[in-house]
Each structure stands twice: as structure tokens, then as C-alpha cells.
mmCIF file of C-alpha atoms and ligand atoms in Angstrom:
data_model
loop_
_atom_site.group_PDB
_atom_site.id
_atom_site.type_symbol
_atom_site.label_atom_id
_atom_site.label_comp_id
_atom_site.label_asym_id
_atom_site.label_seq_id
_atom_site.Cartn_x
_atom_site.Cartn_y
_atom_site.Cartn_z
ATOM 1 C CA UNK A 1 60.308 -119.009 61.679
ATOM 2 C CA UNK A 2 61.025 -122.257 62.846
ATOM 3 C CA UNK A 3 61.107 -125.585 60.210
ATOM 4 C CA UNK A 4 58.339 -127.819 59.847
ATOM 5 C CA UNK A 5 60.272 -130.830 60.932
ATOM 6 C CA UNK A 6 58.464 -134.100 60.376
ATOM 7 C CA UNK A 7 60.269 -135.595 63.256
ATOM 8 C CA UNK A 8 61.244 -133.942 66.822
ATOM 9 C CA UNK A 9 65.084 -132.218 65.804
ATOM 10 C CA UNK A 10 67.805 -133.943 67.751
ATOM 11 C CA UNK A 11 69.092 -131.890 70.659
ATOM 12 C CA UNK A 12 71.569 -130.039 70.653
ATOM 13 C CA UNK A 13 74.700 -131.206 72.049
ATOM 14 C CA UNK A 14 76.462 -129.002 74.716
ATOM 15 C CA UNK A 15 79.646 -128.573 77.161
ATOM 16 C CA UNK A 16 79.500 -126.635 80.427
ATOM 17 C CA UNK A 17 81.035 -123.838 81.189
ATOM 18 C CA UNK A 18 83.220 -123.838 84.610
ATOM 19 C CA UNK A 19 81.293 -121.631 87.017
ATOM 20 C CA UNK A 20 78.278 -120.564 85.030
ATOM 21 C CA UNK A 21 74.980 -122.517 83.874
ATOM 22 C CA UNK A 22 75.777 -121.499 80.577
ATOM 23 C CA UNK A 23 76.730 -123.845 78.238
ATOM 24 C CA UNK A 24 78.787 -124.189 74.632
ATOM 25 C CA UNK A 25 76.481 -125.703 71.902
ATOM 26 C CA UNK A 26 78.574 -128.397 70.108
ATOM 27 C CA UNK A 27 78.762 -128.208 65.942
ATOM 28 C CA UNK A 28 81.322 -130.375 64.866
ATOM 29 C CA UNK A 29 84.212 -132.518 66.714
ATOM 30 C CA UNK A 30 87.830 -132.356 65.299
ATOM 31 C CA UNK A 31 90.686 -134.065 66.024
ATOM 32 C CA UNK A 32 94.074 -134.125 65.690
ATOM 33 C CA UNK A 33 96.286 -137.928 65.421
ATOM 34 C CA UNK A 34 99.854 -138.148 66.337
ATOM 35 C CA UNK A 35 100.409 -134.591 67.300
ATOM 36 C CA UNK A 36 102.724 -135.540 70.202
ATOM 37 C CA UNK A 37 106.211 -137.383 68.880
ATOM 38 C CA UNK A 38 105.994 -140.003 72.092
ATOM 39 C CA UNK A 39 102.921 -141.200 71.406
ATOM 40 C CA UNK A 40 103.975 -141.266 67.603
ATOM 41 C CA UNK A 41 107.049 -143.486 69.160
ATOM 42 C CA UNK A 42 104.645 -145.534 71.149
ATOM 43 C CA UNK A 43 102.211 -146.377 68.328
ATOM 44 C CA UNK A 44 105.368 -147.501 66.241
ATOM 45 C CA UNK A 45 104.416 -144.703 63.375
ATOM 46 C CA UNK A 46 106.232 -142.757 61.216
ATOM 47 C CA UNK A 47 107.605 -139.578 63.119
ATOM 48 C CA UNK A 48 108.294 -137.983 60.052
ATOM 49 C CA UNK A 49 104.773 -137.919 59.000
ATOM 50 C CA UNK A 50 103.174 -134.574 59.494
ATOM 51 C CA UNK A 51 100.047 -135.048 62.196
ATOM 52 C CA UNK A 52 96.432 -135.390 60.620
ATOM 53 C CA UNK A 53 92.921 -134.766 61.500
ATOM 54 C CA UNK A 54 89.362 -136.870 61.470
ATOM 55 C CA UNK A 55 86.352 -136.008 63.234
ATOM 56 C CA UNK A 56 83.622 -137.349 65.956
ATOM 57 C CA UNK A 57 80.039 -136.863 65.498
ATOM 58 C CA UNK A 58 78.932 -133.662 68.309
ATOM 59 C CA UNK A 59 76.678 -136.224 70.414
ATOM 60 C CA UNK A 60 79.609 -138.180 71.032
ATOM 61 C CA UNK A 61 80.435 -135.668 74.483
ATOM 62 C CA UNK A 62 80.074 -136.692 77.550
ATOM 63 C CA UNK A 63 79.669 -134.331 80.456
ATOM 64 C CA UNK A 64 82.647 -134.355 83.727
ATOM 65 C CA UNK A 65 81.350 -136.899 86.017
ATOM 66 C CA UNK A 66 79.403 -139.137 83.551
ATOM 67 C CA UNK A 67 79.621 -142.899 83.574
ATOM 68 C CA UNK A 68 80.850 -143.869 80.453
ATOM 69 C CA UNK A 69 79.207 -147.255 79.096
ATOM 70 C CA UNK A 70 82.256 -149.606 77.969
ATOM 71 C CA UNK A 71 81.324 -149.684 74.382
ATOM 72 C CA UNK A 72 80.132 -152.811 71.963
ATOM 73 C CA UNK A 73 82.372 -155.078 69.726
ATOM 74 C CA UNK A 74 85.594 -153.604 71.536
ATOM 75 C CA UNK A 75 88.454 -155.864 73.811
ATOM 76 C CA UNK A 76 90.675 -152.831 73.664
ATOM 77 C CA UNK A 77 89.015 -149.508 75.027
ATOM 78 C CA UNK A 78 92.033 -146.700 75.046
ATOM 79 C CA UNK A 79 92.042 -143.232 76.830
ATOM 80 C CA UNK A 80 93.561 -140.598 74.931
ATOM 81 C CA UNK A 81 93.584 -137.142 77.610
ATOM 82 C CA UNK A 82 93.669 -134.102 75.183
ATOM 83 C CA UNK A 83 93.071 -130.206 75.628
ATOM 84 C CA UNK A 84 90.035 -129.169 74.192
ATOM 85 C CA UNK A 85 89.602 -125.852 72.263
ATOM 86 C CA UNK A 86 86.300 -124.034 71.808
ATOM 87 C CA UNK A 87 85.545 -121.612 68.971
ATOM 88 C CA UNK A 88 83.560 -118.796 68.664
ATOM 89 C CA UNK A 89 84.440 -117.857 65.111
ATOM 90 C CA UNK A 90 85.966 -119.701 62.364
ATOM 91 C CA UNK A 91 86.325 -119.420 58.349
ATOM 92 C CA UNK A 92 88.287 -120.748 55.767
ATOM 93 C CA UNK A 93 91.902 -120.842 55.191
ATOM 94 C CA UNK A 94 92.757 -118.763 58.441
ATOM 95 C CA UNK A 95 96.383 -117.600 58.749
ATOM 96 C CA UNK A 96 98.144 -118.700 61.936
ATOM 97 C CA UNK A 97 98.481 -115.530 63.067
ATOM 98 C CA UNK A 98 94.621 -114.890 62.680
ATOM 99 C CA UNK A 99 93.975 -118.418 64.620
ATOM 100 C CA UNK A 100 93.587 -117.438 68.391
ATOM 101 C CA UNK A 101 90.873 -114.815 67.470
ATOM 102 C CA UNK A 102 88.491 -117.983 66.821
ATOM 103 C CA UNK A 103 88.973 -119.234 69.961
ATOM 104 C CA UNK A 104 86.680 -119.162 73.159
ATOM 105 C CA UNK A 105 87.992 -121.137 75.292
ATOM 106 C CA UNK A 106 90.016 -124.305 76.694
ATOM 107 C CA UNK A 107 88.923 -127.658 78.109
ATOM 108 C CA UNK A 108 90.160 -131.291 78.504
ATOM 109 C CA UNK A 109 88.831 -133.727 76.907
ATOM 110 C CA UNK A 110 89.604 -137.867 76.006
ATOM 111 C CA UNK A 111 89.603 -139.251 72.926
ATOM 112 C CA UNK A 112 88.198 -142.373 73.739
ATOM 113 C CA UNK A 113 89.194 -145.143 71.113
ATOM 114 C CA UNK A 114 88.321 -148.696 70.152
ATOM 115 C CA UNK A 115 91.886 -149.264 69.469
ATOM 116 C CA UNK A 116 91.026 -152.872 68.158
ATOM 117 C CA UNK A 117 89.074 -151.985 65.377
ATOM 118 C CA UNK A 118 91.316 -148.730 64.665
ATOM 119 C CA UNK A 119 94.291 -150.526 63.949
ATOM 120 C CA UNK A 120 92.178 -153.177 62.529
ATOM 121 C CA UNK A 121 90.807 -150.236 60.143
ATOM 122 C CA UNK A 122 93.732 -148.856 59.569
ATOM 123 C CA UNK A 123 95.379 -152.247 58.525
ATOM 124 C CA UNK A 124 92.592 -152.582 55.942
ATOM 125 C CA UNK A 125 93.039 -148.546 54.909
ATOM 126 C CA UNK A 126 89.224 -148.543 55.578
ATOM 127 C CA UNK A 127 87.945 -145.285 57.451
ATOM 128 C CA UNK A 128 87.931 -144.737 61.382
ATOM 129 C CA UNK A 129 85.059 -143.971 62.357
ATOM 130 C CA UNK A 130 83.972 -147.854 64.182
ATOM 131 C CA UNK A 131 87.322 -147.533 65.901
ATOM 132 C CA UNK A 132 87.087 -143.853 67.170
ATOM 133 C CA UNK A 133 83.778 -142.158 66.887
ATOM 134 C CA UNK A 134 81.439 -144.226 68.451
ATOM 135 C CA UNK A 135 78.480 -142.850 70.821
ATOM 136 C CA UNK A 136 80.201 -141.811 74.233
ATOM 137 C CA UNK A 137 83.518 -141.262 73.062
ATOM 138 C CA UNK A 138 84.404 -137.818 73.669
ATOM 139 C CA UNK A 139 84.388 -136.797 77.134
ATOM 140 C CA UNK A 140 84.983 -133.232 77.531
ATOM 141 C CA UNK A 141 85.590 -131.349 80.899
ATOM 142 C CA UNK A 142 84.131 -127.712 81.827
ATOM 143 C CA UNK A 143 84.919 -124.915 79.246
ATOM 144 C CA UNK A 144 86.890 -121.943 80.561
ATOM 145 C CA UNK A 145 86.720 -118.750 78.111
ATOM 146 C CA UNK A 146 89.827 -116.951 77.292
ATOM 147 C CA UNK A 147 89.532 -114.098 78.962
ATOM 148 C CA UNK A 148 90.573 -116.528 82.352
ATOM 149 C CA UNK A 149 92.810 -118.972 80.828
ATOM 150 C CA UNK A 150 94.091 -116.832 78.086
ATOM 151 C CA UNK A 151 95.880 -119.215 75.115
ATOM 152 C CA UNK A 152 97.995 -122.088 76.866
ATOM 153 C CA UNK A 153 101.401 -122.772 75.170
ATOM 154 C CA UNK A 154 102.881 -125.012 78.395
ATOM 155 C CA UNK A 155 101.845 -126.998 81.167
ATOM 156 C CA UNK A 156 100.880 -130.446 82.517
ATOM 157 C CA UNK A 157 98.703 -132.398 80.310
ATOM 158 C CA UNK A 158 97.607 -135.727 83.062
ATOM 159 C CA UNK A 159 95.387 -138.715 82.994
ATOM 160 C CA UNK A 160 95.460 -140.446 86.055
ATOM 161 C CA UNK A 161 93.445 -144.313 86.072
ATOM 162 C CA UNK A 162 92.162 -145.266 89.334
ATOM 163 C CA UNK A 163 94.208 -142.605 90.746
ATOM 164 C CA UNK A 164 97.106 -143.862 89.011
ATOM 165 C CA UNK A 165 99.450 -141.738 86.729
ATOM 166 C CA UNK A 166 99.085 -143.074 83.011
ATOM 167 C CA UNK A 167 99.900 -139.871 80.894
ATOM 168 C CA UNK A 168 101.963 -137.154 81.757
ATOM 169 C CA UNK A 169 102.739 -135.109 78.625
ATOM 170 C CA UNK A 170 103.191 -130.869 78.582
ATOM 171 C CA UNK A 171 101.445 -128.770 76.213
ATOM 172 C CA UNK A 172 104.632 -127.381 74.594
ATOM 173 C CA UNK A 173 105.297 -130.892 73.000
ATOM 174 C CA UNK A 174 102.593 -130.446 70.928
ATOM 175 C CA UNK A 175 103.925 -130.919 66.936
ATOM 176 C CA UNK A 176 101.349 -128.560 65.540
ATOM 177 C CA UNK A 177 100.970 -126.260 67.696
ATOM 178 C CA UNK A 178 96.984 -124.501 68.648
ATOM 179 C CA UNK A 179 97.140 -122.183 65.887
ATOM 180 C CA UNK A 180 98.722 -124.251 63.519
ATOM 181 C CA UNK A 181 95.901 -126.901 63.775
ATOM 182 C CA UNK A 182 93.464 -124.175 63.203
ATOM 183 C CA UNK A 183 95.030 -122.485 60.294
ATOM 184 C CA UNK A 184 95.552 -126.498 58.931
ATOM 185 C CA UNK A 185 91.975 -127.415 59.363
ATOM 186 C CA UNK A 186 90.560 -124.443 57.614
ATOM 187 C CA UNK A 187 92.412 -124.953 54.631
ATOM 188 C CA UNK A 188 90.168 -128.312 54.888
ATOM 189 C CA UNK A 189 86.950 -127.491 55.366
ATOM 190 C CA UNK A 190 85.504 -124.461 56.957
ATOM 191 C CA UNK A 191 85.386 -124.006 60.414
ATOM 192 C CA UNK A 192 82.548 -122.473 62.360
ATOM 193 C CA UNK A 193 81.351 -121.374 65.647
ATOM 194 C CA UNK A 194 80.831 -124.464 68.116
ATOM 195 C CA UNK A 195 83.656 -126.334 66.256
ATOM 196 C CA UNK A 196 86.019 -128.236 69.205
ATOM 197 C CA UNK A 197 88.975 -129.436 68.180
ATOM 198 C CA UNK A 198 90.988 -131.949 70.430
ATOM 199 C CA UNK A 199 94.433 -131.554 69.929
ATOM 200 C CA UNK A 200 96.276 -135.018 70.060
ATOM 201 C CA UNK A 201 97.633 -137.053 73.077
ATOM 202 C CA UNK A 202 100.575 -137.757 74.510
ATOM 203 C CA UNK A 203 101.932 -140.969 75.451
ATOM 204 C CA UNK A 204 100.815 -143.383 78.151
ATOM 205 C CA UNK A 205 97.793 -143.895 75.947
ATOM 206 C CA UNK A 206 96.164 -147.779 77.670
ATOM 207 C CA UNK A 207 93.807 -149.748 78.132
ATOM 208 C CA UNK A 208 90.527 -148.925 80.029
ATOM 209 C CA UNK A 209 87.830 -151.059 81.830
ATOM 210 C CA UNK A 210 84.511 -151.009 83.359
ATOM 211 C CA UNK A 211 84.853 -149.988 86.907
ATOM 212 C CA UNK A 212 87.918 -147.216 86.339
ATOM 213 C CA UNK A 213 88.010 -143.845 87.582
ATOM 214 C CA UNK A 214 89.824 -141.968 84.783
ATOM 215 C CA UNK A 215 90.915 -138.218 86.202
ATOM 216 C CA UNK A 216 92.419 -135.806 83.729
ATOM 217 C CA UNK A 217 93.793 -132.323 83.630
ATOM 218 C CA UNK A 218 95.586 -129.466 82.059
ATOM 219 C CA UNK A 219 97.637 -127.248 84.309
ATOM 220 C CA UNK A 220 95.629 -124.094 84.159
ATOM 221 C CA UNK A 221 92.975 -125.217 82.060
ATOM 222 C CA UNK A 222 90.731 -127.213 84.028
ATOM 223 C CA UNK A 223 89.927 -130.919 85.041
ATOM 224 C CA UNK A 224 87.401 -133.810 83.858
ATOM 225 C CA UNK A 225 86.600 -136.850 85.745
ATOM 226 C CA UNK A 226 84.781 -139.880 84.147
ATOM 227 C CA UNK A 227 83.940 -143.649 85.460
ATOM 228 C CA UNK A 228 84.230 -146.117 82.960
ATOM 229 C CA UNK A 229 80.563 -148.500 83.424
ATOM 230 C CA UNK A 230 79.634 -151.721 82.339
ATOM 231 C CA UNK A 231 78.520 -152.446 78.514
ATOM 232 C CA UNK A 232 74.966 -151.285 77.734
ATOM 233 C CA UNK A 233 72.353 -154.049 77.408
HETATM 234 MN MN1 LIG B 1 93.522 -138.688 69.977
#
């Protein structure tokens, strides 16, 4: 039996699925910072430092071939092209070995960031949430379920801007590796089916403006393709 809400529920959000009308129904958003040792080098951090997770609220995807609205109170709009993994399972303190078993599937996302008011954030050690989970900020490409992709270890991670290479990274750079990041998370909180997780970025991570064509893939995994629009009114 159904609640008695006293206002309509929010829908839920989703992510296709390549070549079905299905779609994945999105819990929670994780992801992973500095999880690729050039972008660590680019963002002048720490490489020592172990990589580290936060989180985007689910309504924050956008579906492949959306216009993203430039968002408010931002000058410095970054792209961030990450894979994506789906899960259909989850738990708490899951052994790496155990990981891949909670996965459905692969996409490629971006991690959209006001790096602005990140770093300004950061500077104050106040939380991240203004700087990287704002509405709109996680564009995520069609799913494809493990049983076609099976669990990607290499290949070409690219975003290209206006048809322009920007990042060009490979999936075996990664510092914690897929299963790693799930057996690390769920020793934070407990993961669940419809969790995503996006993984970290490599370097090349710039600037974005209204008007760009930003075209990411993973080798294997699948493609997303977003326009970057003018500020909502
Ligand atoms: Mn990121």
C-alpha cells in the first residue's frame, strides 16, 4: 500500500539504458576526488593523499543530449569526464573481491563543478556541496549492463570541447581501482541498489561555457554528448 503523501513524491530520477527503453532508477550519487595522479598534479594536491569520496544529490543527472543550463553564482564551470558504474546490489563493508558482483553496468558521466566556489570551499574547509552538487551537474551517458561490457580495467577515457580534445586519460590510471572504491565506500556508509558511483577524472579538467558541445567517451563503454546553454532566468 502506497503512503499517504501530503504532497505529490518527487520523481524518480533515472539513466537510460543503451538500446532498450528501460531505464536505471537513480538512489544516491557517489564520487570519487583525485583518483587519477595527473589531475592530482594539475590541481597542485598532495599525491600522497589517498583519493576520497562526496556525493551529488540523484536529480542532479542529466540525460545524453541535454542542454545543460550554465549554472548561477559560478565564473568557473569545469568538466570532469568520468566512467560511471551502476549497481544492482550493494551492502556494507564489501571485500574487494566481492565488489564486481554489485555491479550492473558502466556509463560515462561528467562531474560538472563550480570550481570557483570549490576551491573557495575548500580554502575555508567548509563542505562542497555549492561548488559540486548543484542541480544539472551530473550528466550521465546510456547504461550498458555487464553482461556486454563486462568490468573495464583499460581503455580511453575522452572529453572532447567543441570537438576539441581536452582529456585523454585510460582507465588503468585509475588510483583506486573499481572494486577498491566499492569495497572503500561500503566501509562508509552502506551501499544499495541504484547507487552510481563516478570514479574520478583525469587531467585536462577546464573551463566550460554556454554554447560548447562537450563529447565524452570510454573505449568500450559507451558515449555522452551534452551542450552547455545559457544561465536560467
Ligand atoms: Mn570528479
Amino acid at each position: 500500500m502506497s503512503a499517504d503523501y501530503v504532497i505529490s513524491p518527487p520523481p524518480q530520477p533515472t539513466i537510460a539504458v543503451a538500446g532498450s527503453s528501460k531505464v536505471f532508477p537513480v538512489r544516491r550519487i557517489w564520487c570519487v576526488g583525485r583518483n587519477y595522479i595527473e589531475h592530482i598534479r594539475e590541481m597542485g594536491q598532495d599525491e600522497r593523499l589517498p583519493p576520497f569520496c562526496f556525493a551529488k544529490p540523484a536529480d542532479a543527472v542529466v540525460a545524453d543530449g541535454s542542454t545543460v543550463p550554465y549554472p548561477s553564482l559560478t565564473k568557473d564551470m569545469h568538466h570532469e569526464v568520468e566512467l560511471v558504474v551502476a549497481l544492482k546490489s550493494g551492502g556494507r563493508n564489501i571485500p574487494v573481491a566481492k565488489a564486481n558482483d554489485c555491479i550492473w553496468g558502466y556509463g560515462v558521466g561528467i562531474d560538472l563543478t563550480r570550481r570557483d566556489l570549490q576551491i573557495a570551499s575548500r580554502d575555508l574547509k567548509r563542505p562542497w556541496e555549492i561548488g559540486k552538487a548543484f542541480d544539472h551537474s551530473a550528466p550521465c551517458g546510456p547504461l550498458k549492463p555487464v553482461s556486454e561490457v563486462g568490468h573495464p580495467t583499460k581503455g580511453k577515457i575522452t572529453l572532447k570541447c567543441n570537438g576539441k580534445i581536452r582529456q585523454d586519460g585510460d582507465l588503468n590510471q585509475l588510483i583506486w581501482n573499481v572494486p577498491e572504491i566499492i569495497s572503500n565506500l561500503s566501509e562508509m556508509v552502506e551501499l544499495v541498489a541504484g547507487d552510481i558511483i563516478m570514479t574520478g577524472t583525469p587531467s585536462g579538467v577546464a573551463a566550460t561555457v554556454a554554447g560548447d558541445k562537450l563529447e565524452c567517451e570510454v573505449e568500450g563503454v559507451g558515449k555522452l554528448t551534452v551542450t552547455i546553454g545559457s544561465p536560467l532566468k
